[in-house]
Short mmCIF file of C-alpha atoms in Angstrom, two decimals:
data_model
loop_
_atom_site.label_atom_id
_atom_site.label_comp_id
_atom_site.label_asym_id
_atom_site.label_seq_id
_atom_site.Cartn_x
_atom_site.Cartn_y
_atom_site.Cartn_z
CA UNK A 1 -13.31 18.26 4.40
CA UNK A 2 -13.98 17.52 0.80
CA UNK A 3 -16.85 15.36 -0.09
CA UNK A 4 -16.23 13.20 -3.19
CA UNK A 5 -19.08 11.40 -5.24
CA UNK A 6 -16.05 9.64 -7.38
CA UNK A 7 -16.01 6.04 -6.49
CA UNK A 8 -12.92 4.11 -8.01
CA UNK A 9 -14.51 1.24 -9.34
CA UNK A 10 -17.17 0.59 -6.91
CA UNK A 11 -19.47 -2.83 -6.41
CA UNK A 12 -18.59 -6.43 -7.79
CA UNK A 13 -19.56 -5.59 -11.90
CA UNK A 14 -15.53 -4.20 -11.64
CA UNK A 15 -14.13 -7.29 -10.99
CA UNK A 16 -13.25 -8.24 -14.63
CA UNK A 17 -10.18 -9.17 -16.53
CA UNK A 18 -7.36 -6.95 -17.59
CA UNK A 19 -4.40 -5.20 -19.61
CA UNK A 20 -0.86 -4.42 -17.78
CA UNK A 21 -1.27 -1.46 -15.60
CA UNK A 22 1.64 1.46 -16.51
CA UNK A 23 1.59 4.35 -14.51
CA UNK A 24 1.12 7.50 -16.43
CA UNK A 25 3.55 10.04 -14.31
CA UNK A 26 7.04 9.51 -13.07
CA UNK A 27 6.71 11.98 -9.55
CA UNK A 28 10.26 11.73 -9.74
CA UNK A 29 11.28 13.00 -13.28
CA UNK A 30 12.77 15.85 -12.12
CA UNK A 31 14.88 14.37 -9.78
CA UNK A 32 16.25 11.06 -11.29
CA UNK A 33 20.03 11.10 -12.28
CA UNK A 34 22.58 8.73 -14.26
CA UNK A 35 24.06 7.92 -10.88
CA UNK A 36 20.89 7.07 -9.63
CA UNK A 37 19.97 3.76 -7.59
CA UNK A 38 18.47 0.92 -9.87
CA UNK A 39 15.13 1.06 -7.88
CA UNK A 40 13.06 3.67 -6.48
CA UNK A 41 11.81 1.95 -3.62
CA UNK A 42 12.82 -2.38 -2.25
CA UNK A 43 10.59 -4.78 -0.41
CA UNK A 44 10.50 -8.32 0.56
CA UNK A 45 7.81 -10.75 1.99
CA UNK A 46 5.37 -13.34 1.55
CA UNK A 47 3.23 -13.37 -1.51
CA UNK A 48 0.24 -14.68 -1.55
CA UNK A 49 -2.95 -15.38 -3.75
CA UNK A 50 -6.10 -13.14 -2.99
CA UNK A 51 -9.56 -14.77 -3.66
CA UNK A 52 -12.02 -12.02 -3.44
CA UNK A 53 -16.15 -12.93 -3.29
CA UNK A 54 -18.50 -10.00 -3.29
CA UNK A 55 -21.94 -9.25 -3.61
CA UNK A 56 -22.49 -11.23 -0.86
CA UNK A 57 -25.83 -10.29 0.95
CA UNK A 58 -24.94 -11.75 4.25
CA UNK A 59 -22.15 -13.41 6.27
CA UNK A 60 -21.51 -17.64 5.82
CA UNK A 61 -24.20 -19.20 7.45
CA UNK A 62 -22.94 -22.43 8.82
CA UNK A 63 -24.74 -25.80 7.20
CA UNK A 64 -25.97 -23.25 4.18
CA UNK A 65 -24.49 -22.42 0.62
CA UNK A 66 -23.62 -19.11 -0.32
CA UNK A 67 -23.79 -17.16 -4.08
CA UNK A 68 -21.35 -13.92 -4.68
CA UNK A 69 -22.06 -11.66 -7.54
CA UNK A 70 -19.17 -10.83 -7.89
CA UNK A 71 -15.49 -12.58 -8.13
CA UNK A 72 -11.63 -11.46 -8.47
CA UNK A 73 -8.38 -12.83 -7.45
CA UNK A 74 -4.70 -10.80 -7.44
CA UNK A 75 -1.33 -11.09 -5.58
CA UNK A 76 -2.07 -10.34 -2.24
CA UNK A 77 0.35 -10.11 1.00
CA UNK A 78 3.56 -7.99 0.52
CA UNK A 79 2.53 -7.64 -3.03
CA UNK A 80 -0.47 -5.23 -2.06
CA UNK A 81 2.48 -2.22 -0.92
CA UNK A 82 4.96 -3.57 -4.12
CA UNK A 83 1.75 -2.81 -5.95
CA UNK A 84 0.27 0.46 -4.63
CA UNK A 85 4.05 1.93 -5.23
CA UNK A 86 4.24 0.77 -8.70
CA UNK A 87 1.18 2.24 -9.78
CA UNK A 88 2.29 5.47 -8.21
CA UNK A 89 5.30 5.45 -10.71
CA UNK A 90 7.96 4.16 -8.47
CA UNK A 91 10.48 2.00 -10.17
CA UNK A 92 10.07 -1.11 -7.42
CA UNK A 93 11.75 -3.97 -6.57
CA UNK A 94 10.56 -7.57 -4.79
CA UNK A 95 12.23 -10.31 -2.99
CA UNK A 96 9.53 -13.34 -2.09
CA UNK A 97 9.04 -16.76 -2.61
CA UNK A 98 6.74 -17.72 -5.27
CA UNK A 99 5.12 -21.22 -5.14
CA UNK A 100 5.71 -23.55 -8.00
CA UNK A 101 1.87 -24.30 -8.74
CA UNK A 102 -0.22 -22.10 -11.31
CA UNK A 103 -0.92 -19.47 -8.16
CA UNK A 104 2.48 -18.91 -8.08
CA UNK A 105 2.98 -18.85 -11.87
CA UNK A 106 -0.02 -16.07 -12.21
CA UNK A 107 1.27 -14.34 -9.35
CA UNK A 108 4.74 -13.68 -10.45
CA UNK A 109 2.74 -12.83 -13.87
CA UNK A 110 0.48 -11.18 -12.95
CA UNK A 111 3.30 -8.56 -10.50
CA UNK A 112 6.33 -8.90 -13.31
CA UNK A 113 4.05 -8.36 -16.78
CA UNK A 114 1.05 -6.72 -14.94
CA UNK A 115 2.77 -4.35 -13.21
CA UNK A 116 6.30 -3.86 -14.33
CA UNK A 117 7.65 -4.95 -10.89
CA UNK A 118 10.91 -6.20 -10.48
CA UNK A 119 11.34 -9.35 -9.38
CA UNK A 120 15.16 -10.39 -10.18
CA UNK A 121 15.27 -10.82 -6.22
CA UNK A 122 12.57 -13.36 -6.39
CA UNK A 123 12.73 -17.10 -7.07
CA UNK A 124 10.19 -20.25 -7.65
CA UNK A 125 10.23 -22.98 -4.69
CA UNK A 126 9.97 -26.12 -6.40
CA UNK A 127 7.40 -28.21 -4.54
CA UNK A 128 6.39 -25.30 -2.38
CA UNK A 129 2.44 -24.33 -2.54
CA UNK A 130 1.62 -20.21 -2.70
CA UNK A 131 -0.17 -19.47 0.34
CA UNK A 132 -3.91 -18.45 -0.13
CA UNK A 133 -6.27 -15.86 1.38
CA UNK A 134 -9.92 -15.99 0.40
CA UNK A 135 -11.48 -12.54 1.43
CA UNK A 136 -15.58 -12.21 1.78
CA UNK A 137 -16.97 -8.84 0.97
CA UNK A 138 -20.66 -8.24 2.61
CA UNK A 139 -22.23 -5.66 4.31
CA UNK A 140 -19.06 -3.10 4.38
CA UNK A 141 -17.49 -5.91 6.25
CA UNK A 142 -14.88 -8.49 5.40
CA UNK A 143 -14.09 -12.20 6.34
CA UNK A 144 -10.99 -13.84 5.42
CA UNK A 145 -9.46 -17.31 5.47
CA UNK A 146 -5.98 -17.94 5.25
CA UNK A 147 -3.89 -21.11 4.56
CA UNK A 148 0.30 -21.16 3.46
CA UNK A 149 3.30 -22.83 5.13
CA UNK A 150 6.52 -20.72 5.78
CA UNK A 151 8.93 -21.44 3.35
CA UNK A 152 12.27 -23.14 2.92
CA UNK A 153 14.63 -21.48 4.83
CA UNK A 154 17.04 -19.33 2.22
CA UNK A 155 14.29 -16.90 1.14
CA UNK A 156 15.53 -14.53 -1.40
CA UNK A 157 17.56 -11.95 -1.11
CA UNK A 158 17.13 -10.24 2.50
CA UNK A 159 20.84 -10.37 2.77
CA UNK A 160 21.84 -8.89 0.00
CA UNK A 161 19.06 -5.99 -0.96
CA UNK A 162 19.75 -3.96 -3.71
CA UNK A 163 20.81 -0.24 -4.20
CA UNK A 164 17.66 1.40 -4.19
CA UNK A 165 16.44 5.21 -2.98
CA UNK A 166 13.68 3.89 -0.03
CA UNK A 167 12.90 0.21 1.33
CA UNK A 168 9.57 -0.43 3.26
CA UNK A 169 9.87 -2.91 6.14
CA UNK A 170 7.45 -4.65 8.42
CA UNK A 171 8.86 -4.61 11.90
CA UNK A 172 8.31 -7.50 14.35
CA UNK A 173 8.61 -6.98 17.69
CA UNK A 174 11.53 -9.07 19.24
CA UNK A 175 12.56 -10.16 16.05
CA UNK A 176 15.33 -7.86 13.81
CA UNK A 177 15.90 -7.95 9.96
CA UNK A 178 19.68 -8.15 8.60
CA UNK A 179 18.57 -7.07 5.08
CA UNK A 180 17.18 -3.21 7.13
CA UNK A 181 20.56 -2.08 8.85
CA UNK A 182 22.24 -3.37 5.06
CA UNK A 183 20.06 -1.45 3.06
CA UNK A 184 20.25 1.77 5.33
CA UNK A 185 24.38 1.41 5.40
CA UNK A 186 23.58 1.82 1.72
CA UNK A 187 21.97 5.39 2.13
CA UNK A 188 18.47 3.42 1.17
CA UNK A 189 16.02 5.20 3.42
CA UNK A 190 13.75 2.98 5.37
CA UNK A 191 10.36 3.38 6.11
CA UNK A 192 8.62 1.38 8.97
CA UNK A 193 4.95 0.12 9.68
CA UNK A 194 4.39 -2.54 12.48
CA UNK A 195 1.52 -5.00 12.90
CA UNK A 196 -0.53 -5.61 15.74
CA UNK A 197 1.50 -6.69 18.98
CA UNK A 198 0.16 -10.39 19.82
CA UNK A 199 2.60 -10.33 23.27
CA UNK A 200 1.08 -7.40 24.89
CA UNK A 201 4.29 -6.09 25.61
CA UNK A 202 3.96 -2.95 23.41
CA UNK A 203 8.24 -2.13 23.90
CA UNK A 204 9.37 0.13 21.54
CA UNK A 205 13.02 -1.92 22.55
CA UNK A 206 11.68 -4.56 20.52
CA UNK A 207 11.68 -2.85 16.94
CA UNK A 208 15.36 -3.03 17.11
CA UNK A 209 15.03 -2.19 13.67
CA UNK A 210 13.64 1.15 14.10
CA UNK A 211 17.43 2.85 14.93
CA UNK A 212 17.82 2.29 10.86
CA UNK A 213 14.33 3.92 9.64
CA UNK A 214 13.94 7.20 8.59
CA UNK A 215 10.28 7.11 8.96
CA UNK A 216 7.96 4.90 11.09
CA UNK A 217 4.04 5.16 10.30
CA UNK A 218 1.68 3.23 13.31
CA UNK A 219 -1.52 3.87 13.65
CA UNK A 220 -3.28 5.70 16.24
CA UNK A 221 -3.93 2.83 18.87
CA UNK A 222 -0.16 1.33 17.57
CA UNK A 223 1.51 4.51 18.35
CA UNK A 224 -0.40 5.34 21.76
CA UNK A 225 0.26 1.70 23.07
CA UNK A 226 4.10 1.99 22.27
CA UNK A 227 4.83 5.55 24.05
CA UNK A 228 2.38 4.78 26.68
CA UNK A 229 -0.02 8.11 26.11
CA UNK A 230 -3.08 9.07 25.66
CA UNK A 231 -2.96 11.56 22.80
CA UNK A 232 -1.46 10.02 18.74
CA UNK A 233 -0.47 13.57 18.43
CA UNK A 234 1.23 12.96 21.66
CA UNK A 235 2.52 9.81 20.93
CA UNK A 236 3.71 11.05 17.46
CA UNK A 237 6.05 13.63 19.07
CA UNK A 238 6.99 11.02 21.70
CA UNK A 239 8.60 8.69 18.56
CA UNK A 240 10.90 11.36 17.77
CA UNK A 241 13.24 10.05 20.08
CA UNK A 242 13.33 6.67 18.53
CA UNK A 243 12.81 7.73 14.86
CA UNK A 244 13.38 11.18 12.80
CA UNK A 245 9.87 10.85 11.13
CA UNK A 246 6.86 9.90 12.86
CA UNK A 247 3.55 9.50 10.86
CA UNK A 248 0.33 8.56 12.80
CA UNK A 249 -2.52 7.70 10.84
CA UNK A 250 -6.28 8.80 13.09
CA UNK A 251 -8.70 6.52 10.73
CA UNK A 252 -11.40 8.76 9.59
CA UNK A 253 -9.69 12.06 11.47
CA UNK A 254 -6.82 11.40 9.25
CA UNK A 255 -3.14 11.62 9.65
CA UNK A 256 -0.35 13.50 11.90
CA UNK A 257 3.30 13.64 11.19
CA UNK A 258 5.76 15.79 12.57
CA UNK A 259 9.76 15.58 11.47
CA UNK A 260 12.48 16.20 14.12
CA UNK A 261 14.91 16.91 11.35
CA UNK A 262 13.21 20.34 10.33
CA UNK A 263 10.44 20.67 13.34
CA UNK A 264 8.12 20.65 10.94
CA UNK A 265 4.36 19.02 11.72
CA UNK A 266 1.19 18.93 9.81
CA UNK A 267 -2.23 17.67 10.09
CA UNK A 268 -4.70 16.48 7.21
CA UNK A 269 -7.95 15.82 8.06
CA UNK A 270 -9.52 12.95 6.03
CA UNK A 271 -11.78 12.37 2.48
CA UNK A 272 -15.07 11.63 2.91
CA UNK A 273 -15.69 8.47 0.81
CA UNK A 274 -17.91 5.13 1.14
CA UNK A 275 -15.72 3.15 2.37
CA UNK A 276 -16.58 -0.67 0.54
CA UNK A 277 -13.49 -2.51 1.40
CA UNK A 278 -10.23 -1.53 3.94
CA UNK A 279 -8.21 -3.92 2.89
CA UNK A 280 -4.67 -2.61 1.50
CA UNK A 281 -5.57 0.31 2.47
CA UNK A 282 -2.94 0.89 5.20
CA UNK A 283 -0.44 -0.37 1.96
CA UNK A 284 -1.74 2.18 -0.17
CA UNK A 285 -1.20 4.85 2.78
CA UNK A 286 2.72 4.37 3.15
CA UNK A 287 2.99 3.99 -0.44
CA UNK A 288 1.78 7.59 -1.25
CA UNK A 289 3.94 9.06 1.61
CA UNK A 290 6.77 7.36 0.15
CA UNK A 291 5.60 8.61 -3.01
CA UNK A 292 6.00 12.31 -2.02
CA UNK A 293 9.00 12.01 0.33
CA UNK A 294 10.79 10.70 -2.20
CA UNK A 295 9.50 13.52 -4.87
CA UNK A 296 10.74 16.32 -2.20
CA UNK A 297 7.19 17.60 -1.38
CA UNK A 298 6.31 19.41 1.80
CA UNK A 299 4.98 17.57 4.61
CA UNK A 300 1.54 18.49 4.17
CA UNK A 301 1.49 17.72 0.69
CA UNK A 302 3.01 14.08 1.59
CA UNK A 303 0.14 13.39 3.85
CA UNK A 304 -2.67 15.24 2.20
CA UNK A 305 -1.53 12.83 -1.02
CA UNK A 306 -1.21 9.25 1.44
CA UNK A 307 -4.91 10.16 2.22
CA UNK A 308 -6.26 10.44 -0.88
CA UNK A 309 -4.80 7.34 -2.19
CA UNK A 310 -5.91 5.41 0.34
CA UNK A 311 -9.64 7.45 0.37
CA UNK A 312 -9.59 6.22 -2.77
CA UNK A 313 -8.74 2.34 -2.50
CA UNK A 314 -11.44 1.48 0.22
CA UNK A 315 -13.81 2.40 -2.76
CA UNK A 316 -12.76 -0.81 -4.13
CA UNK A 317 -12.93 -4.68 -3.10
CA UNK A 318 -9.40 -6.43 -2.54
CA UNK A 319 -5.81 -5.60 -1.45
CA UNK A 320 -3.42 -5.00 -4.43
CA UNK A 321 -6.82 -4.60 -6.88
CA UNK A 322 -8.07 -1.24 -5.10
CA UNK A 323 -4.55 0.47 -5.09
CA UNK A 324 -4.97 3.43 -7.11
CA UNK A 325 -2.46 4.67 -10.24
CA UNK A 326 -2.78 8.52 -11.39
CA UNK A 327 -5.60 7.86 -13.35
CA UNK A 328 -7.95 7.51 -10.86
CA UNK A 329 -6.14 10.13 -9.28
CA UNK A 330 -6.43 12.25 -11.98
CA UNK A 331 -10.14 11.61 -12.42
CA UNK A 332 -11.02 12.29 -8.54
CA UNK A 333 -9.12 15.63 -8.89
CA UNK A 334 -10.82 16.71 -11.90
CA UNK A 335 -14.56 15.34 -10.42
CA UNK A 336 -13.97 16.88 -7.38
CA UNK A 337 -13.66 20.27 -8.65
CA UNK A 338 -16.65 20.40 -10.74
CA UNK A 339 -19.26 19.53 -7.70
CA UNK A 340 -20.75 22.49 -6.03
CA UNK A 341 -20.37 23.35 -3.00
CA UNK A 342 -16.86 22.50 -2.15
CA UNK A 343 -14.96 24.04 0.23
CA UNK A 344 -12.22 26.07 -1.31
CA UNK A 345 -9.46 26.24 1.17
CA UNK A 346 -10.18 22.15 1.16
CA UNK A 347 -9.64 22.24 -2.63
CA UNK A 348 -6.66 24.37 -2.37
CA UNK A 349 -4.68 21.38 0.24
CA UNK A 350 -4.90 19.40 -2.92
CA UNK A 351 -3.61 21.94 -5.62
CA UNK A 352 -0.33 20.52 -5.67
CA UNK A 353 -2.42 17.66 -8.15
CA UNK A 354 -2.96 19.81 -10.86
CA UNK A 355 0.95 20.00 -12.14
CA UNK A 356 0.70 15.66 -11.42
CA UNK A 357 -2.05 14.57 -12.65
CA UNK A 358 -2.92 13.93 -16.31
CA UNK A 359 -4.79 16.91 -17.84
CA UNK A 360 -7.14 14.32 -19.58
CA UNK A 361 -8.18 11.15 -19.22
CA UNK A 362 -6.00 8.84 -21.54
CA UNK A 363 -7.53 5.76 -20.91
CA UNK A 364 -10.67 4.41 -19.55
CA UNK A 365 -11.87 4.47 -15.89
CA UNK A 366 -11.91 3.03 -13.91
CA UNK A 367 -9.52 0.44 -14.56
CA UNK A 368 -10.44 -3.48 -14.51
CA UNK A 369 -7.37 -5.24 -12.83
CA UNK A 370 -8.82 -8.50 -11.55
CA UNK A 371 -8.85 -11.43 -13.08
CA UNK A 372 -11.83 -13.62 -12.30
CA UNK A 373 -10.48 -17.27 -13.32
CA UNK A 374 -6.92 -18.10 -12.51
CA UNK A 375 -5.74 -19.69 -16.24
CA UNK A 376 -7.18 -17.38 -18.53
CA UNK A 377 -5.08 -16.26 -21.21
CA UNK A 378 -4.81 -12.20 -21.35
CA UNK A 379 -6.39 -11.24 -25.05
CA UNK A 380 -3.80 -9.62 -27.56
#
């Protein structure tokens, strides 16, 4: 296992205002054609506006008032996986409703200007308030309260999803998506996560959806609860028969995936890292897999690379704020090799980096993404 002393912008004092955030390699370069799709990768949810305190010492106290050092608020919801793919270099595309107030106006800023993500699929609700999460950070914990109201009923563009090489969906058990099967008649390859099951029912007949995915990524407890075993690497092999690509994710073990297509498996054991904040982290996970299946890489690499870029956001406080782009990626791979006593064949599962990653830094890091007060102007 490697052991890496490079935090990605660690503690509150990185909360601070910032410039758009271009990613600095295209992983798909080689690849990309005239006939290609418009979009590397579509999505579609609910947006909303992430309040991050940190620096907090303790949890709330009821009847008391609390101080954070630190502050930061960014698109949050489906935008932390639009996000974590965009910095990665994937050309990405959103569908969601964006409220008509100033937190849906610095939202949509914030994703189209910030982060060069498409949002021609998107439109502004009149009269319709962004939902709002405000996240506490204390004590490597988190507390988070929630308020939104679903919106009008003809949200944008799940019927008609554009061409595009991958989609990510959210599956809901009992509940199917019209926009998945269209976008996979349209060769668009669809990759799955779920959410927690709130019936109990844990029926794999339930993600109807899952018949039009390529790849489906649970975690451990997800994927063990579905196939009724004991074992993730078990219940990894047991998803074959619903799915050609089964990813479990084992939390500080790691991740399994194994592909019935080419009977191919792999295992990658985890980073060591202080972990501040897991939010977005699962996000940031399914984006880097994406990342590499799209890029052609070999299993392994795809999972050794999800890993990483999730090892690294849980160094950072918030959703879409922690996900990483290749210069923190760069500047792990480059730390990590200089501290002694390293495990080489550990270095060598992450030597695909060095033809990726920039061979300096270009920029400084880490990055400052947040923006502290919602209404400040970004500086010329």
């Amino acid at each position: 296992m490697i052991a890496s002393s490079a935090s990605v912008g660690k503690g509150p004092s990185h909360l601070g205002a910032a410039g758009p955030c271009q990613a600095q390699v295209d992983p798909l370069a080689a690849l990309r054609t005239p006939d290609d799709p418009p979009w590397d990768v579509y999505l579609t949810g609910t947006v909303f506006l992430d309040i991050i305190f940190t620096g907090l010492d303790s949890a709330p106290v009821r009847g008391t008032e609390s101080w954070a050092r630190g502050m930061g608020s960014s698109p949050g919801g489906v935008a932390n996986m639009a996000t974590a793919l965009a910095r990665l270099g994937l050309r990405t595309s959103l569908a969601a409703a964006f409220g008509s107030d100033h937190y849906g106006e610095y939202c949509w800023d914030a994703l189209a200007q910030g982060e060069g993500i498409d949002l021609s699929p998107s439109r502004t609700v009149a009269g319709w308030h962004s939902p709002v999460t405000v996240s506490m950070a204390y004590e490597g914990e988190r507390t988070m309260v929630s308020h939104g109201h679903e919106p009008p009923p003809e949200e944008p563009a799940p019927d008609c999803p554009p061409r595009a090489r991958a989609a990510v969906a959210s599956l809901v058990p009992g509940k199917r998506a019209p926009w998945i099967a269209q976008a996979a008649s349209k060769g668009t390859r669809v990759f799955a996560d779920v959410g927690w099951d709130d019936t109990g029912a844990w029926d794999l007949a339930g993600l109807a959806d899952l018949e039009h995915c390529e790849a489906f990524l649970p975690n451990a407890e997800e994927a063990m609860r579905y196939t009724r075993t004991s074992c993730p690497r078990e219940a990894a092999h047991a998803l074959l028969d619903h799915v050609p690509l089964a990813v479990v994710t084992l939390g500080a073990e790691g991740a399994y995936a194994v592909d019935r297509r080419t009977g191919e498996s792999a295992e990658v054991p985890a980073i060591a890292v202080e972990a501040l904040d897991p939010t977005g982290a699962g996000d940031v996970f399914v984006a880097g897999f994406v990342t590499g299946t799209l890029a052609g890489w070999p299993l392994a690499d795809r999972l050794a690379f999800a890993g990483l870029t999730a090892a690294l956001s849980v160094q950072e406080f918030g959703g879409s704020l922690s996900a990483p782009g290749w210069s923190e990626i760069g500047a792990w791979w480059r730390k990590v090799q200089s501290l002694p006593g390293q495990d080489p064949e550990a270095l060598r599962r992450y030597g695909f980096l060095a033809e990726l990653v920039p061979t300096e830094q270009a920029r400084p890091w880490p990055l400052r993404r947040a923006v502290p007060t919602i209404g400040f102007r970004r500086s010329a």
